[in-house]
Amino acid sequence: MTTGKPRVLATRHFPADVEARLAANFDALLNPDDRIYDGPALVKAAAGFDGIMCAAGDALTAATIAALPSSVRIIATFSVGYEHVDVAAAARRGIAVSNTPDVLTDATADITLLCLLGAARRAYEGMTMLQNHGWTGWTPTQLMGVHVTGKRLGILGMGRIGQAVADRARAFRMQIHYSNRTRLPAALEKGAVFHPDADAMLPHCDFLSINAPMTPATRKWVNAERIARLPQGAVVVNTARGGVVDDEALIAALKSGRLAAAGLDVFDGEPRIHAGYYGLPNAFLLPHMGSATVETRNAMGFRALDNLEAFLLRSESPPDLVKTS
Ligand code: 8YV
């Protein structure tokens, strides 16, 4: 039965309030079992749909987008990152692409500090000791970690999330260094030291936080050569995209003690993460939880819907239209 409303295919099971609004405003096909569509399955499922609401992890490659039915006019991703959508291929088909900026900035910055502190203060080792009944008592030298307050934090990628990380780190009196394509105005820089050359920033980073998107230029950016430029015993934090880190190099540096610790929320090829991370005591690892609060996931869903509604219900440009670079 057709409702006369535009048709939207949801590739994932989204939060209840988001699905309720999706179902109220569109003729929506939900995915209550959260079955993952591969490319061919997505192409098949999208027949007759006007829009697709997808998420990171859905591989909307050039080939998949080229094969989408002509009914599809918009792909709205439930994420700020959109490296999983071939935007140029979508543009060639005249398909609009939108993302969800702003609404996950705070949650992601919060989890960056969790990773930074968890790594520096050996939270994983402490929790494991306790949970394994291995704590025989306090000792003066037990689980001594890296002091955070007053240290230098280098941020690669000073966009919305990088700036929110810097704001939080200032509460720890950290000295902020950053590298970004463009220098921020003084009001946003707030005294942070700008490094036009990201490599030149590395010797100043007791802590390095990756907050840059995944692009061909950032792929495996944290490699053996760059790790060698960091101070001995530095801590690396990544809450952006796993592909920005060369896992082999990071794991080797964690094993050798060249780096004191790493705090990671994202992984290349997730959820099949590099086996070398398992059992590494100085790796504080989370399963891509940066935006995982009820408030944030609802806000992401509503933001994706704002875009679908503007485009499909009101024939307006989606407010968060992703532009081809
Ligand atoms: C999301 C993210 O949860 O929005 C992003 O880019 O990395 C995550 O926080 C995920 O991508 C959902 O699609």
Coordinates of C-alpha atoms and ligand atoms in Angstrom, one line a residue:
M1 CA 0.0 0.0 0.0
T2 CA 1.4 3.4 -0.8
T3 CA 0.9 6.4 1.5
G4 CA 1.8 9.1 -1.1
K5 CA 4.6 10.2 1.1
P6 CA 8.2 10.1 -0.2
R7 CA 9.9 6.7 0.5
V8 CA 12.9 6.4 2.7
L9 CA 15.0 3.2 3.2
A10 CA 16.7 3.0 6.6
T11 CA 19.9 0.9 6.3
R12 CA 20.2 0.5 10.1
H13 CA 18.1 0.2 13.2
F14 CA 18.1 3.8 14.6
P15 CA 16.9 5.1 18.0
A16 CA 13.2 4.7 18.7
D17 CA 12.4 8.4 18.6
V18 CA 14.2 8.8 15.4
E19 CA 12.4 5.9 13.7
A20 CA 9.1 7.2 15.0
R21 CA 9.6 10.5 13.2
L22 CA 11.0 8.8 10.2
A23 CA 7.9 6.5 10.0
A24 CA 5.5 9.5 10.7
N25 CA 6.8 11.7 7.9
F26 CA 7.8 9.2 5.3
D27 CA 6.8 5.9 3.8
A28 CA 9.8 4.3 5.5
L29 CA 11.3 0.8 5.4
L30 CA 12.9 0.3 8.8
N31 CA 15.5 -2.3 9.7
P32 CA 14.5 -3.6 13.1
D33 CA 16.9 -6.6 13.0
D34 CA 19.8 -4.2 12.1
R35 CA 20.7 -6.5 9.2
I36 CA 23.7 -5.1 7.3
Y37 CA 23.1 -4.4 3.6
D38 CA 26.1 -5.1 1.4
G39 CA 26.3 -3.1 -1.9
P40 CA 24.2 -5.4 -4.1
A41 CA 21.6 -5.9 -1.3
L42 CA 21.4 -2.1 -0.9
V43 CA 20.9 -1.5 -4.6
K44 CA 18.2 -4.1 -4.7
A45 CA 16.5 -2.9 -1.5
A46 CA 16.5 0.8 -2.7
A47 CA 14.2 0.1 -5.7
G48 CA 11.5 2.7 -5.7
F49 CA 12.9 4.6 -2.7
D50 CA 13.5 8.4 -2.9
G51 CA 16.0 8.6 -0.1
I52 CA 18.4 6.4 1.9
M53 CA 19.2 7.0 5.5
C54 CA 22.5 5.3 6.2
A55 CA 25.3 5.2 8.7
A56 CA 29.1 4.9 8.8
G57 CA 30.0 1.3 7.8
D58 CA 27.6 1.2 4.9
A59 CA 29.9 1.1 1.9
L60 CA 28.3 3.5 -0.5
T61 CA 31.1 3.1 -3.0
A62 CA 31.2 4.5 -6.5
A63 CA 30.0 1.2 -7.9
T64 CA 27.1 0.9 -5.5
I65 CA 26.0 4.5 -6.1
A66 CA 26.3 4.0 -9.9
A67 CA 24.0 1.0 -9.6
L68 CA 21.3 2.7 -7.4
P69 CA 17.9 2.9 -8.9
S70 CA 17.1 6.3 -10.5
S71 CA 14.4 6.9 -7.9
V72 CA 17.0 7.6 -5.2
R73 CA 17.6 11.4 -4.9
I74 CA 19.3 11.8 -1.5
I75 CA 21.6 9.8 0.8
A76 CA 21.4 11.2 4.4
T77 CA 24.1 9.7 6.6
F78 CA 23.6 9.4 10.3
S79 CA 27.2 10.6 11.0
V80 CA 29.4 13.6 10.7
G81 CA 32.1 11.5 8.8
Y82 CA 31.1 10.7 5.2
E83 CA 34.2 8.9 3.9
H84 CA 31.9 5.8 3.4
V85 CA 29.9 7.7 0.8
D86 CA 31.5 8.4 -2.6
V87 CA 30.3 12.0 -2.8
A88 CA 31.7 12.5 -6.3
A89 CA 29.9 9.4 -7.6
A90 CA 26.7 10.7 -6.0
A91 CA 27.1 14.1 -7.6
R92 CA 27.5 12.3 -11.0
R93 CA 24.1 10.7 -10.4
G94 CA 22.6 14.0 -9.2
I95 CA 22.1 12.4 -5.7
A96 CA 22.4 14.8 -2.8
V97 CA 24.4 13.7 0.2
S98 CA 24.0 15.1 3.8
N99 CA 25.7 14.5 7.1
T100 CA 25.1 15.4 10.8
P101 CA 27.7 18.0 11.9
D102 CA 27.7 19.8 15.3
V103 CA 25.4 17.5 17.2
L104 CA 28.1 15.0 18.1
T105 CA 30.9 17.4 18.8
D106 CA 30.5 17.4 22.6
A107 CA 30.0 13.7 23.0
T108 CA 33.0 12.9 20.8
A109 CA 35.2 15.5 22.6
D110 CA 34.1 13.9 25.9
I111 CA 35.2 10.5 24.8
T112 CA 38.5 11.9 23.5
L113 CA 39.3 13.0 27.1
L114 CA 38.1 9.6 28.3
C115 CA 40.6 7.9 26.0
L116 CA 43.3 10.4 26.9
L117 CA 42.9 9.9 30.6
G118 CA 42.2 6.2 30.3
A119 CA 45.4 5.7 28.4
A120 CA 47.6 8.0 30.5
R121 CA 46.3 6.7 33.8
R122 CA 46.4 3.0 32.9
A123 CA 42.7 2.5 33.4
Y124 CA 42.5 -0.7 31.5
E125 CA 45.2 -2.3 33.6
G126 CA 43.7 -1.2 36.8
M127 CA 40.2 -2.4 35.9
T128 CA 41.6 -5.8 34.7
M129 CA 43.6 -6.2 37.9
L130 CA 40.5 -5.6 39.9
Q131 CA 38.1 -7.7 37.9
N132 CA 40.5 -10.6 37.8
H133 CA 40.8 -10.6 41.6
G134 CA 44.4 -9.6 41.1
W135 CA 44.5 -6.6 43.5
T136 CA 46.4 -7.6 46.5
G137 CA 46.6 -4.0 47.9
W138 CA 47.8 -0.5 47.4
T139 CA 51.6 -0.1 46.8
P140 CA 53.6 3.1 46.4
T141 CA 54.6 2.1 42.9
Q142 CA 51.5 0.4 41.6
L143 CA 50.2 1.4 38.1
M144 CA 52.0 4.6 37.9
G145 CA 50.9 6.4 34.7
V146 CA 51.6 9.6 32.8
H147 CA 50.7 12.9 34.4
V148 CA 48.2 14.8 32.3
T149 CA 47.9 18.3 34.0
G150 CA 50.1 20.9 32.4
K151 CA 51.4 18.7 29.6
R152 CA 51.4 19.6 25.9
L153 CA 48.6 18.3 23.8
G154 CA 48.9 18.4 20.0
I155 CA 45.6 18.2 18.0
L156 CA 45.6 17.1 14.4
G157 CA 42.5 18.7 12.9
M158 CA 41.2 21.7 14.7
G159 CA 37.6 21.7 13.4
R160 CA 34.6 21.6 15.7
I161 CA 35.6 18.5 17.6
G162 CA 39.3 19.4 17.8
Q163 CA 38.3 22.8 19.3
A164 CA 36.0 21.1 21.8
V165 CA 38.8 18.8 22.8
A166 CA 41.1 21.8 23.3
D167 CA 38.4 23.5 25.5
R168 CA 38.2 20.4 27.8
A169 CA 42.0 20.0 27.9
R170 CA 42.4 23.6 29.0
A171 CA 40.6 22.6 32.2
F172 CA 43.6 20.3 32.8
R173 CA 45.9 23.3 32.1
M174 CA 47.3 21.5 29.1
Q175 CA 49.2 23.6 26.6
I176 CA 47.4 23.3 23.2
H177 CA 49.3 22.9 19.9
Y178 CA 47.4 22.3 16.7
S179 CA 47.7 21.7 13.1
N180 CA 45.0 22.4 10.6
R181 CA 44.6 23.3 7.0
T182 CA 44.0 26.9 8.0
R183 CA 44.9 28.8 11.1
L184 CA 42.0 29.7 13.4
P185 CA 41.1 33.3 14.2
A186 CA 42.5 34.3 17.6
A187 CA 39.0 34.1 19.3
L188 CA 38.9 30.4 18.4
E189 CA 42.6 29.7 18.8
K190 CA 42.5 30.9 22.5
G191 CA 46.3 30.9 22.7
A192 CA 46.9 27.5 21.1
V193 CA 50.1 27.3 19.1
F194 CA 49.5 26.8 15.4
H195 CA 51.8 24.6 13.4
P196 CA 51.4 25.0 9.6
D197 CA 53.5 21.9 9.2
A198 CA 51.9 19.0 11.2
D199 CA 55.2 17.1 11.2
A200 CA 56.9 20.0 12.9
M201 CA 54.2 19.9 15.7
L202 CA 55.0 16.3 16.7
P203 CA 58.1 17.0 18.9
H204 CA 55.9 19.2 21.0
C205 CA 53.2 16.6 21.7
D206 CA 53.3 14.8 25.0
F207 CA 49.9 13.8 23.9
L208 CA 48.7 13.7 20.3
S209 CA 45.0 13.6 19.5
I210 CA 43.7 12.8 16.1
N211 CA 40.6 14.8 15.2
A212 CA 41.0 15.0 11.5
P213 CA 38.7 13.3 9.0
M214 CA 39.7 10.3 6.9
T215 CA 41.0 11.5 3.5
P216 CA 43.6 10.2 1.1
A217 CA 46.0 12.8 2.8
T218 CA 45.4 11.5 6.3
R219 CA 45.4 7.7 5.5
K220 CA 48.0 6.1 7.8
W221 CA 49.2 9.5 8.8
V222 CA 50.4 8.3 12.2
N223 CA 53.2 6.1 10.9
A224 CA 56.6 4.9 12.2
E225 CA 58.4 8.0 11.0
R226 CA 55.9 10.4 12.7
I227 CA 55.8 8.3 15.9
A228 CA 59.6 8.7 15.9
R229 CA 59.2 12.5 16.0
L230 CA 57.0 12.4 19.1
P231 CA 58.7 12.7 22.6
Q232 CA 59.7 9.4 24.3
G233 CA 56.7 8.1 26.2
A234 CA 54.1 10.2 24.4
V235 CA 50.4 9.1 24.4
V236 CA 48.4 8.9 21.1
V237 CA 44.6 9.3 21.1
N238 CA 42.4 8.6 18.1
T239 CA 38.7 9.2 18.1
A240 CA 38.4 10.2 14.5
R241 CA 38.9 7.4 12.0
G242 CA 41.0 4.3 12.5
G243 CA 42.5 4.5 9.0
V244 CA 44.5 7.6 10.1
V245 CA 46.7 5.3 12.1
D246 CA 49.2 2.7 10.8
D247 CA 48.3 0.0 13.2
E248 CA 51.5 -2.0 12.7
A249 CA 53.6 1.1 13.6
L250 CA 51.5 2.1 16.6
I251 CA 51.4 -1.5 18.0
A252 CA 55.2 -1.8 17.6
A253 CA 55.7 1.6 19.5
L254 CA 53.4 0.5 22.3
K255 CA 55.1 -2.8 22.7
S256 CA 58.6 -1.3 22.7
G257 CA 57.7 1.5 25.2
R258 CA 58.5 4.2 22.6
L259 CA 55.0 5.4 23.3
A260 CA 53.6 5.1 26.9
A261 CA 50.1 4.4 25.8
A262 CA 47.3 4.8 23.3
G263 CA 43.6 5.6 23.7
L264 CA 41.6 4.5 20.7
D265 CA 37.9 4.6 19.9
V266 CA 38.2 3.9 16.2
F267 CA 40.0 1.3 14.2
D268 CA 41.0 0.6 10.6
G269 CA 38.7 -2.2 9.3
E270 CA 36.5 -2.1 12.4
P271 CA 35.0 -4.2 13.8
R272 CA 37.8 -6.6 12.7
I273 CA 40.6 -4.7 14.5
H274 CA 44.3 -5.5 14.2
A275 CA 44.9 -8.6 16.3
G276 CA 48.0 -6.9 17.8
Y277 CA 45.8 -4.7 19.9
Y278 CA 44.3 -7.6 21.9
G279 CA 46.0 -8.0 25.2
L280 CA 48.2 -4.9 24.9
P281 CA 48.2 -3.6 28.4
N282 CA 48.9 0.0 27.4
A283 CA 46.1 0.3 24.8
F284 CA 42.9 1.7 26.2
L285 CA 40.4 0.6 23.6
L286 CA 36.7 1.4 23.1
P287 CA 34.4 0.1 20.3
H288 CA 33.6 3.3 18.4
M289 CA 31.5 4.9 21.2
G290 CA 32.3 8.5 20.6
S291 CA 28.7 9.6 19.8
A292 CA 27.0 6.9 21.9
T293 CA 24.8 8.9 24.3
V294 CA 21.0 8.8 24.0
E295 CA 20.9 12.5 23.6
T296 CA 23.5 12.6 20.8
R297 CA 22.3 9.6 18.8
N298 CA 18.8 11.1 18.9
A299 CA 20.2 14.5 17.8
M300 CA 22.1 12.8 15.0
G301 CA 18.9 11.0 13.8
F302 CA 16.9 14.2 14.0
R303 CA 19.6 16.1 12.1
A304 CA 19.5 13.4 9.3
L305 CA 15.7 13.8 9.2
D306 CA 16.0 17.6 9.0
N307 CA 17.9 17.0 5.8
L308 CA 15.5 14.4 4.4
E309 CA 12.5 16.5 5.2
A310 CA 13.9 19.7 3.7
F311 CA 14.8 17.9 0.5
L312 CA 12.0 15.4 0.1
L313 CA 9.0 17.1 1.7
R314 CA 9.8 20.8 1.0
S315 CA 12.0 20.6 -2.1
E316 CA 14.7 22.6 -0.3
S317 CA 18.4 22.1 -0.3
P318 CA 19.4 19.9 2.6
P319 CA 20.8 22.1 5.4
D320 CA 23.8 19.9 5.8
L321 CA 24.5 19.2 2.1
V322 CA 28.0 17.7 1.7
K323 CA 29.8 19.5 -1.1
T324 CA 32.1 17.8 -3.5
S325 CA 35.6 19.1 -3.0
Ligands
8YV1 C1 28.8 7.6 14.6 C2 31.0 8.8 13.8 O1 28.3 7.0 15.6 O2 29.4 10.4 13.1 C3 30.5 9.9 12.9 O3 31.2 10.2 11.9 O4 32.1 8.4 13.7 C4 30.2 8.1 14.9 O5 30.3 8.8 16.0 C5 28.8 6.7 13.4 O6 29.6 7.1 12.4 C6 27.4 6.4 13.0 O7 27.1 6.4 11.7

